[in-house]
Amino acid sequence: MACDSQNTIYSYVDVKDKHLTYENIFLLTNSHYFIYVYSGGCYVCASIKQDIINYSLKHENFYFLLYCHEFVPTSEDFDQSSILGASKNSEIYLIGTPTMLEIKEGKISEYYLGMEKILTKLGLF
């Protein structure tokens, strides 16, 4: 008899309890956590969705956030690295998705923009 190995197909509903809102980015009690920012129309986000959700289910310090208009930079010459050290929502601007934010002690310590950087940081690449 052959083994029947099925791959689980995840949706964002499977991690609804790990979704944050713009308002509670810095309100978590964890001292170190990651926030994966994605958008619904992002092809790259869709291509790594299964890997990201699977990873998040195995790690308590991993959260999701749907990209929102508050993240749109105020100028075209915005430097993404200017968000390092940010501790207020109003200081966070993102130039695209997927982006993963690393929060340590209530401040953004690092950001990972794009599939390769995110998957490499998570050990999935």
Coordinates of C-alpha atoms in Angstrom, one line a residue:
M1 CA 0.0 0.0 0.0
A2 CA 1.4 3.4 -1.0
C3 CA 1.7 6.2 1.5
D4 CA -0.7 9.0 1.1
S5 CA 1.1 12.2 1.8
Q6 CA -1.1 15.3 1.5
N7 CA 0.2 18.8 1.7
T8 CA -1.8 21.2 3.8
I9 CA -3.0 24.3 2.0
Y10 CA -3.1 27.2 4.4
S11 CA -5.1 30.5 4.2
Y12 CA -4.7 33.6 6.3
V13 CA -7.9 32.5 8.2
D14 CA -5.7 29.8 9.7
V15 CA -3.6 32.5 11.4
K16 CA -6.3 35.0 12.1
D17 CA -5.4 35.0 15.8
K18 CA -1.8 36.1 14.7
H19 CA -3.0 39.2 12.8
L20 CA -2.3 42.6 14.1
T21 CA -3.8 46.0 13.3
Y22 CA -1.9 49.1 12.5
E23 CA -2.8 50.4 16.0
N24 CA -1.3 47.5 17.9
I25 CA 2.0 47.1 16.2
F26 CA 4.0 48.1 19.3
L27 CA 1.5 47.0 21.9
L28 CA 2.5 43.3 22.2
T29 CA 4.1 42.1 25.4
N30 CA 6.8 40.1 23.6
S31 CA 10.2 41.8 23.8
H32 CA 11.2 40.3 20.4
Y33 CA 8.9 39.5 17.5
F34 CA 8.4 39.6 13.7
I35 CA 5.6 41.2 11.7
Y36 CA 5.1 40.0 8.2
V37 CA 3.4 42.7 6.1
Y38 CA 1.6 41.5 3.0
S39 CA -1.0 42.8 0.6
G40 CA -3.8 40.9 -1.2
G41 CA -2.7 41.9 -4.7
C42 CA 1.0 41.0 -4.2
Y43 CA 2.1 38.2 -6.5
V44 CA 5.3 37.6 -4.4
C45 CA 3.3 37.5 -1.2
A46 CA 1.0 34.9 -2.7
S47 CA 4.0 32.8 -3.9
I48 CA 5.5 32.5 -0.4
K49 CA 2.2 32.4 1.5
Q50 CA 2.3 28.7 2.3
D51 CA 5.9 28.8 3.6
I52 CA 5.2 31.9 5.7
I53 CA 2.0 30.6 7.3
N54 CA 3.6 27.2 8.0
Y55 CA 6.5 29.0 9.7
S56 CA 4.2 31.2 11.8
L57 CA 2.3 28.2 13.1
K58 CA 5.5 26.9 14.6
H59 CA 6.7 30.2 16.1
E60 CA 4.9 32.2 18.8
N61 CA 6.7 35.4 18.1
F62 CA 5.5 35.8 14.4
Y63 CA 2.6 38.0 13.4
F64 CA 0.8 39.2 10.3
L65 CA -0.3 42.6 9.2
L66 CA -2.2 43.6 6.0
Y67 CA -0.6 46.5 4.3
C68 CA -2.6 49.7 4.8
H69 CA -2.5 53.3 3.4
E70 CA -0.8 54.6 6.6
F71 CA 2.4 52.9 5.4
V72 CA 2.7 54.8 2.2
P73 CA 5.8 57.1 2.3
T74 CA 5.2 60.8 2.2
S75 CA 7.8 61.5 -0.5
E76 CA 9.3 59.7 -3.4
D77 CA 12.9 60.0 -2.0
F78 CA 12.0 58.1 1.2
D79 CA 14.8 56.0 2.6
Q80 CA 13.5 52.7 3.9
S81 CA 16.3 52.5 6.5
S82 CA 14.8 55.6 8.3
I83 CA 12.3 53.3 10.0
L84 CA 15.1 51.7 12.1
G85 CA 14.6 52.6 15.7
A86 CA 11.0 53.6 15.2
S87 CA 8.8 53.1 18.2
K88 CA 5.6 54.8 17.0
N89 CA 3.2 53.7 14.3
S90 CA 3.4 57.1 12.7
E91 CA 7.1 56.6 12.1
I92 CA 6.6 53.5 9.9
Y93 CA 6.6 53.8 6.1
L94 CA 7.1 50.9 3.7
I95 CA 8.0 50.9 0.1
G96 CA 6.5 47.6 -0.8
T97 CA 5.4 44.1 0.1
P98 CA 6.3 41.6 1.3
T99 CA 8.2 43.3 4.1
M100 CA 9.0 41.7 7.5
L101 CA 9.7 43.9 10.5
E102 CA 11.8 42.8 13.4
I103 CA 10.8 44.4 16.7
K104 CA 13.1 44.3 19.7
E105 CA 12.3 46.1 23.0
G106 CA 9.5 48.1 21.4
K107 CA 11.5 49.4 18.4
I108 CA 12.1 48.3 14.9
S109 CA 15.5 46.8 14.9
E110 CA 15.6 45.5 11.3
Y111 CA 13.4 45.2 8.2
Y112 CA 13.5 42.6 5.5
L113 CA 12.1 43.7 2.1
G114 CA 11.3 41.1 -0.5
M115 CA 11.0 37.4 -0.7
E116 CA 14.7 36.5 -0.7
K117 CA 15.6 38.5 2.4
I118 CA 12.5 37.3 4.3
L119 CA 13.0 33.6 3.5
T120 CA 16.7 33.8 4.2
K121 CA 16.1 35.4 7.7
L122 CA 13.6 32.7 8.5
G123 CA 15.9 29.9 7.3
L124 CA 13.5 29.0 4.5
F125 CA 15.5 29.9 1.5

